[in-house]
Amino acid sequence: MPEPEAEMDPRIRQLALPPSLSAPPETERVLNAFQCLRHQIHGVSRHRARLSDEARWSLNDLLHRLDAEIQVFNRIMDSVIDIYRNIDEEKWSPAESLIRKRCGSHYGRYLDSIDQILAELRGMAELINLDHDEASWSIQKDPSNIGPSGPNQNLGEILLDDHQLRKFVLVVCSVSGAFGGAMNLHLSRIRDANDNLRTIDAEIHSEAVVQQLTPLRNYAETVAEVLGVENGFTCACQHHHVAFFRVKECFDKSSSQDYARSMDQVCSLIFHNTSSTEGCSWNWVNMEAEILKPEGSIPPSRPNSRQTGTKSPSPSPHIILSRQAQSVKLRLRPDHLDADFSVAGSRPLSVQNYFASTDNFVLSVEQKLQLAHKVASALFYLHSTPWLMDPWDSESIHLIRQDDGRTLIDPLLAKRPVEDSASVDRHDAHSMWREGVPTSIHLGRFLIELCYGATWDRIRTTFLSAEESSMGPIDADNFVFSRIDSWVGNPMIAKEEQPFHLEGNSYMTAVRSCFIYDFGQPSTSTSLYDEAFRLGVYTQILRPLQFALEDFQARQSRIFGPRRRHPDDFDNSIVPPRARIDSFKLFDDEDIKGDKGQKSKAADDWFLDYESVLRITRILRPARPKIPEDRVRVAILDTGVDIKHKNLHRLGMQQQIIYENFVPGGSPSVIYQDENGHGTHVTSILLKIAENVDVYVARISPDGRTWDSGQVANAIQWAVHKKRVHIISISFGFPNADQSLEPIRRAILDAHAADVLIFAATGNRGKRHPMAFPACLDEVISVSSTDGNNKMSDFLPFLGPGKRLCAIGEAIEAAWITTTETEKDRPHGTMTRRAGTSYATPVAAGVAAMVLDLVWPIRNEYKYECQTLRTKRGMLAVFGHMLVGEERDLGEYLAPWNLINNRDPNTSTGSDRNESAQKQTASLDVRDGRIVKTILATLRSVYNESWRR
């Protein structure tokens, strides 16, 4: 008998989804890129007379192969979307949405193939010297200057130069050489991507409805009824054994039709012995639960239920559970869980508490994908059963955790009683719309929580500004997701910084489907008992998550070889690093000594002078470059950063500030965090000096006392090799160098060898003490502190030769964390003034970043000079134009306007300085070129003259 449909809540139609949730026109980019490249290569035909017969034949062959792949791509798209060839530019966004619906669970893989084609087309363009920032393969949307007519730069015009023509001929003709081989490789990869698209097209129409949904839901409900409100049983050992529903694997449409066998594959009951008695023989036990039909052969047991036979469940072949008022019984067959989890110390841990915990190891990407797929499976099969009732969140999902931090990545669901079950219609209870929020949005929250390693509340408070924090829950959830979604595929954000770049496009597709909540169902149906609706949920959420896991495992196998571990295994070789706690603090703050008001005014005047520098740099570099490779990158190793501060929130939301946690045993979250304030202050100062740079904040200590040298070294390696930064700012120091700091020293040597500039604070211990480590290393640019009047700070250590660079570090007003508990998780604007070499370091590092940013656009034309600028000797040579004071005076302080404005700051003060700077701006058209020329000339002579600094 067919099940009745549930009516769709009219609030579904009122969900105002942001425009960014619509599918971006990725297919249009591929089409434009194909046409652009083909048009440009065809432009060479006017030079055929200058080509040899072999070159003309090779050119024709290249065009023939490119045309063949274009035709294949067009035929595939014709099959995927009927109106493909009749789509004009304005209709591509809705057309891409239609492609997403047609592809369903395969849309993530579709995007992978599209991205591959774009990457290969860009590689071909680079080989023939055609690539530029506005090309179809570089931009994300609105390629207004790209189309069949090609970009502004024409290959035919480029090839008027004989040298460029010879290079083009080499690329086309030298099939066995480096260039020609690369061109062939790009074409073969495009062919492979087209083959993948063919496979996707063949599978789009072959999805089958999961037939096991209703039997499993009935099975889960029957098990819950027999277990009763006690949710377990008490045996002769007098200890209560709590039941959890364990989700192991999703049903496969091709799985065996044997119902009992498929149930064992997908789920089982796990019982937890709550006793802490040392003599207890078991802690967790897996049970295969079989529902027995009433036959009258076995008398029912008491409601508490007691196993037949022995005192402990482990040696018994089976246990029978039943209730007087019910005719069904449960036969439980014990099967011990992994031996490591059968001993005392293993306990259930909710995923939400895992996110909030500070002593768990970080889940690997594969473990996250396993957990995401299994939780989505649990939601699909068990939603609105007693095992997963609305409202649910990450608190409803449990893992098994050992005392040593190891975790079993099989989600456990604890049964909850159904409230007012008699008054709730069975099919309304199974609706995917409850309490004003679609259940899929709860799943979308969970998937984002898993990606970021933080609770949804923390993610939401981080992403919402003060004005946006007053939104309602649904609007706030959609706004947060739309902001995250806008980062995906954004060419202004480096690929490795984009959300879900490790999890893959299929994972992203599932998250989008959760928030868009459009599963192709009839307008009146939101029930899992509706076949069309549950097929939509299966194909757009469950299958993409399965694809994400399979694709990740396939990539890992290609890199590391065949898998040797079972997918359910957890990595028990990972042990959370233990933190070292010392009496000294890595991050010292000094009180502002003397007249605080006078020093504050002097610091403000210093930054007023620096405004004249910023005015010039804003003309030379008017905006933050759109392409990530064109931006200077600076890493800050500190206590983290709080982007809820109004001065930093916008920068965090445009991914100008990137965060990673390296605190030993700390939270696995990648959500911005700073519980001390030191890192927030340092980050704020650096961004006041260098406005265009990308900042990578590595949290290496929560308070300055808890740290691990191995994790600090990992943070340096992360910055150098993974993020490819140009500058590292270290505003901490160790009083004495010893063997325990050897990992940090080796990491710094590695960074120095990679031409990464390293700035470190000299310390605040006074003249009778030596300089702190790592500032004392020869490879590091040490930074000491002055006040706004260029007077050296009283707390500086002894400064040896070559280690006397100073910068303002006293009374700088900058961002700090809020100290009010009620406002801890809210947007704020807390400011403070501090003193220390810690705060002089980001000033010096920021000036270096500003100088590097000035010459970065011409780095390809002046490779030697720009490479020299990335060395300690080269940067100090440029700093020589900004330094005031003599080495014999034990200190030289930075005055950036000496290079940028070429004037003496002692000629005027305060507002007079500002007026003088405004007058000098009028002659920028003459002076701005000379600034860069001065830098380049200095760099050319670095190794030809004796530089003392």
Coordinates of C-alpha atoms in Angstrom, one line a residue, residues 361-634:
F361 CA 44.7 14.5 17.6
V362 CA 43.5 16.1 14.4
L363 CA 41.4 13.8 12.2
S364 CA 43.0 13.2 8.8
V365 CA 41.2 14.2 5.6
E366 CA 40.3 10.6 4.9
Q367 CA 38.9 10.1 8.4
K368 CA 36.8 13.3 8.0
L369 CA 35.4 12.0 4.7
Q370 CA 34.6 8.6 6.3
L371 CA 32.8 10.3 9.1
A372 CA 30.9 12.6 6.8
H373 CA 29.7 9.8 4.6
K374 CA 28.6 7.6 7.5
V375 CA 26.8 10.5 9.3
A376 CA 25.0 11.3 6.1
S377 CA 24.1 7.7 5.7
A378 CA 22.7 7.6 9.3
L379 CA 20.7 10.7 8.6
F380 CA 19.3 9.2 5.4
Y381 CA 18.3 5.9 7.0
L382 CA 17.6 6.8 10.6
H383 CA 16.3 10.4 10.6
S384 CA 13.3 10.8 12.9
T385 CA 13.7 7.4 14.3
P386 CA 14.4 7.2 18.1
W387 CA 18.1 7.0 17.2
L388 CA 18.3 10.4 15.4
M389 CA 15.5 12.7 16.4
D390 CA 15.1 16.4 15.5
P391 CA 16.6 18.7 16.4
W392 CA 20.0 17.1 16.0
D393 CA 23.5 18.4 15.7
S394 CA 27.1 17.2 16.2
E395 CA 26.2 16.6 19.9
S396 CA 23.9 13.7 18.7
I397 CA 26.8 11.9 17.0
H398 CA 29.3 10.0 19.2
L399 CA 32.7 8.4 18.6
I400 CA 34.6 6.0 20.8
R401 CA 37.7 7.6 22.3
Q402 CA 40.6 6.1 24.1
D403 CA 42.5 8.0 26.9
D404 CA 45.5 8.3 24.7
G405 CA 43.5 10.3 22.1
R406 CA 42.9 7.6 19.5
T407 CA 39.4 7.6 18.1
L408 CA 37.3 5.0 16.2
I409 CA 35.7 6.7 13.2
D410 CA 32.4 4.9 13.2
P411 CA 29.6 7.3 14.3
L412 CA 27.4 6.0 17.2
L413 CA 23.8 7.2 17.7
A414 CA 22.3 7.1 21.2
K415 CA 18.6 6.5 21.4
R416 CA 16.3 9.3 22.5
P417 CA 12.7 8.9 23.6
V418 CA 10.1 10.1 21.1
E419 CA 8.1 12.9 22.8
D420 CA 4.3 13.0 22.3
S421 CA 4.6 10.1 19.8
A422 CA 0.9 9.4 19.9
S423 CA 0.1 12.9 18.7
V424 CA 2.6 13.0 15.8
D425 CA 1.6 11.6 12.5
R426 CA 4.1 8.9 11.4
H427 CA 4.8 10.4 8.0
D428 CA 5.0 14.0 9.3
A429 CA 7.6 12.8 11.8
H430 CA 9.7 11.5 8.9
S431 CA 9.5 14.9 7.1
M432 CA 12.9 16.5 6.3
W433 CA 11.5 19.8 7.5
R434 CA 11.3 20.3 11.3
E435 CA 11.3 23.3 13.6
G436 CA 11.6 25.9 10.9
V437 CA 14.9 24.5 9.5
P438 CA 15.4 21.8 6.8
T439 CA 17.2 18.8 8.3
S440 CA 19.6 19.0 5.3
I441 CA 20.8 22.3 6.6
H442 CA 21.7 20.6 9.9
L443 CA 23.7 18.2 7.9
G444 CA 25.3 21.0 5.9
R445 CA 26.3 22.6 9.2
F446 CA 27.9 19.3 10.3
L447 CA 29.9 18.9 7.1
I448 CA 31.3 22.5 7.5
E449 CA 32.0 21.8 11.1
L450 CA 34.0 18.7 10.1
C451 CA 35.9 20.7 7.5
Y452 CA 36.8 23.6 9.9
G453 CA 37.1 21.5 13.0
A454 CA 34.9 23.8 15.1
T455 CA 31.3 23.9 16.4
W456 CA 28.8 25.7 14.2
D457 CA 28.2 28.4 16.9
R458 CA 31.9 29.3 16.8
I459 CA 32.0 29.3 13.0
R460 CA 28.9 31.5 12.9
T461 CA 30.3 34.1 15.4
T462 CA 33.6 34.2 13.5
F463 CA 32.0 34.8 10.1
L464 CA 29.3 37.4 11.2
S465 CA 30.2 41.0 11.7
A466 CA 28.5 43.2 14.3
E467 CA 25.9 44.3 11.8
E468 CA 25.2 40.8 10.6
S469 CA 25.0 39.1 14.0
S470 CA 21.4 40.2 14.5
M471 CA 20.2 37.9 11.6
G472 CA 17.7 35.1 12.3
P473 CA 19.1 31.6 12.4
I474 CA 18.1 30.5 8.9
D475 CA 19.4 33.8 7.3
A476 CA 22.6 33.6 9.4
D477 CA 23.2 30.0 8.3
N478 CA 22.7 30.8 4.6
F479 CA 24.8 34.0 4.9
V480 CA 27.7 32.0 6.5
F481 CA 27.5 29.3 3.8
S482 CA 27.2 31.9 1.0
R483 CA 30.4 33.5 2.2
I484 CA 32.2 30.2 2.4
D485 CA 30.8 29.2 -1.0
S486 CA 32.0 32.5 -2.5
W487 CA 35.6 31.5 -1.7
V488 CA 35.3 28.3 -3.7
G489 CA 36.7 28.8 -7.2
N490 CA 37.5 32.5 -6.5
P491 CA 40.7 33.3 -8.5
M492 CA 41.7 35.9 -5.9
I493 CA 42.1 33.1 -3.3
A494 CA 44.9 30.6 -3.8
K495 CA 43.6 27.1 -4.5
E496 CA 45.1 25.6 -1.3
E497 CA 43.3 28.3 0.8
Q498 CA 39.9 27.7 -0.7
P499 CA 37.3 25.7 1.4
F500 CA 37.1 22.0 0.6
H501 CA 40.2 22.0 -1.5
L502 CA 41.4 18.8 0.2
E503 CA 37.9 17.2 0.5
G504 CA 37.3 17.8 -3.2
N505 CA 34.5 19.1 -5.5
S506 CA 32.2 16.2 -4.7
Y507 CA 32.2 17.2 -1.0
M508 CA 31.5 20.8 -1.9
T509 CA 28.6 19.6 -4.1
A510 CA 27.1 17.8 -1.2
V511 CA 27.4 20.8 1.1
R512 CA 25.8 23.1 -1.5
S513 CA 22.9 20.6 -1.9
C514 CA 22.3 20.7 1.8
F515 CA 21.8 24.5 1.8
I516 CA 20.1 24.9 -1.5
Y517 CA 17.5 22.2 -0.5
D518 CA 16.4 21.5 -4.1
F519 CA 16.2 17.7 -4.7
G520 CA 13.9 17.8 -7.7
Q521 CA 10.9 16.7 -5.6
P522 CA 7.3 17.6 -6.3
S523 CA 6.4 20.9 -4.5
T524 CA 4.2 19.1 -1.9
S525 CA 6.7 16.5 -0.8
T526 CA 9.4 16.6 1.9
S527 CA 9.0 13.1 3.2
L528 CA 11.6 10.3 3.0
Y529 CA 8.7 8.0 2.1
D530 CA 8.4 9.9 -1.2
E531 CA 10.4 8.0 -3.8
A532 CA 11.4 11.1 -5.9
F533 CA 12.4 13.1 -2.8
R534 CA 14.6 10.4 -1.3
L535 CA 16.2 9.7 -4.6
G536 CA 17.1 13.4 -4.8
V537 CA 18.6 13.3 -1.3
Y538 CA 20.5 10.2 -2.2
T539 CA 22.0 11.4 -5.5
Q540 CA 22.8 15.0 -4.4
I541 CA 24.2 14.4 -0.9
L542 CA 24.9 10.8 -0.1
R543 CA 26.5 9.7 -3.4
P544 CA 28.7 12.8 -3.7
L545 CA 30.1 12.2 -0.2
Q546 CA 30.8 8.6 -1.3
F547 CA 32.5 9.9 -4.4
A548 CA 34.6 12.3 -2.4
L549 CA 35.9 9.5 -0.2
E550 CA 36.6 7.2 -3.2
D551 CA 38.3 9.9 -5.2
F552 CA 40.5 10.9 -2.2
Q553 CA 41.5 7.3 -1.6
A554 CA 42.3 6.9 -5.4
R555 CA 44.5 10.0 -5.3
Q556 CA 46.3 8.7 -2.2
S557 CA 46.8 5.3 -3.9
R558 CA 48.4 6.9 -7.0
I559 CA 50.8 8.8 -4.8
F560 CA 51.6 6.3 -2.0
G561 CA 50.7 3.0 -3.6
P562 CA 47.9 0.5 -2.8
R563 CA 46.1 0.9 0.5
R564 CA 47.1 -1.5 3.2
R565 CA 44.5 -0.5 5.8
H566 CA 40.8 -1.1 6.0
P567 CA 38.7 2.1 5.5
D568 CA 37.3 1.7 9.0
D569 CA 40.7 1.8 10.6
F570 CA 41.8 4.7 12.7
D571 CA 45.4 5.8 12.7
N572 CA 46.7 4.6 16.1
S573 CA 50.2 5.7 15.3
I574 CA 49.3 9.3 15.8
V575 CA 50.0 10.5 19.3
P576 CA 49.2 14.0 20.3
P577 CA 52.4 15.9 21.0
R578 CA 52.9 16.8 24.6
A579 CA 53.3 20.5 25.5
R580 CA 56.3 21.9 27.3
I581 CA 55.4 24.3 30.1
D582 CA 58.1 26.7 31.3
S583 CA 58.3 29.4 33.9
F584 CA 59.4 32.0 31.4
K585 CA 57.1 33.5 28.7
L586 CA 57.8 33.4 25.0
F587 CA 55.9 36.6 24.6
D588 CA 57.0 39.3 27.0
D589 CA 55.0 42.5 27.4
E590 CA 56.6 45.5 29.1
D591 CA 54.8 48.3 30.7
I592 CA 55.0 51.6 28.9
K593 CA 57.6 53.4 31.1
G594 CA 57.8 57.1 31.6
D595 CA 55.1 59.5 30.4
K596 CA 52.6 57.2 28.7
G597 CA 50.6 60.1 27.2
Q598 CA 53.8 61.6 25.6
K599 CA 54.9 58.2 24.3
S600 CA 51.4 57.5 22.9
K601 CA 51.5 60.9 21.0
A602 CA 55.0 60.1 19.7
A603 CA 53.8 56.8 18.4
D604 CA 50.8 58.4 16.7
D605 CA 53.1 60.9 15.1
W606 CA 55.3 58.1 13.8
F607 CA 52.3 56.5 12.1
L608 CA 51.2 60.0 10.8
D609 CA 54.6 60.2 9.1
Y610 CA 54.1 56.7 7.7
E611 CA 50.8 57.8 6.1
S612 CA 52.9 59.7 3.6
V613 CA 54.6 56.4 2.7
L614 CA 51.2 54.7 2.3
R615 CA 50.0 57.4 0.0
I616 CA 52.8 56.8 -2.4
T617 CA 52.6 53.0 -2.1
R618 CA 48.9 53.2 -2.8
I619 CA 49.7 55.0 -6.1
L620 CA 52.4 52.5 -7.1
R621 CA 50.3 49.5 -5.9
P622 CA 46.7 50.9 -5.9
A623 CA 45.0 47.7 -4.8
R624 CA 45.7 44.2 -3.5
P625 CA 46.5 42.1 -6.5
K626 CA 43.8 39.8 -7.7
I627 CA 46.0 36.9 -8.5
P628 CA 47.4 35.1 -5.4
E629 CA 50.8 34.6 -7.0
D630 CA 51.2 38.4 -7.4
R631 CA 50.8 39.0 -3.6
V632 CA 53.6 39.1 -1.0
R633 CA 53.0 36.5 1.8
V634 CA 54.0 37.0 5.4

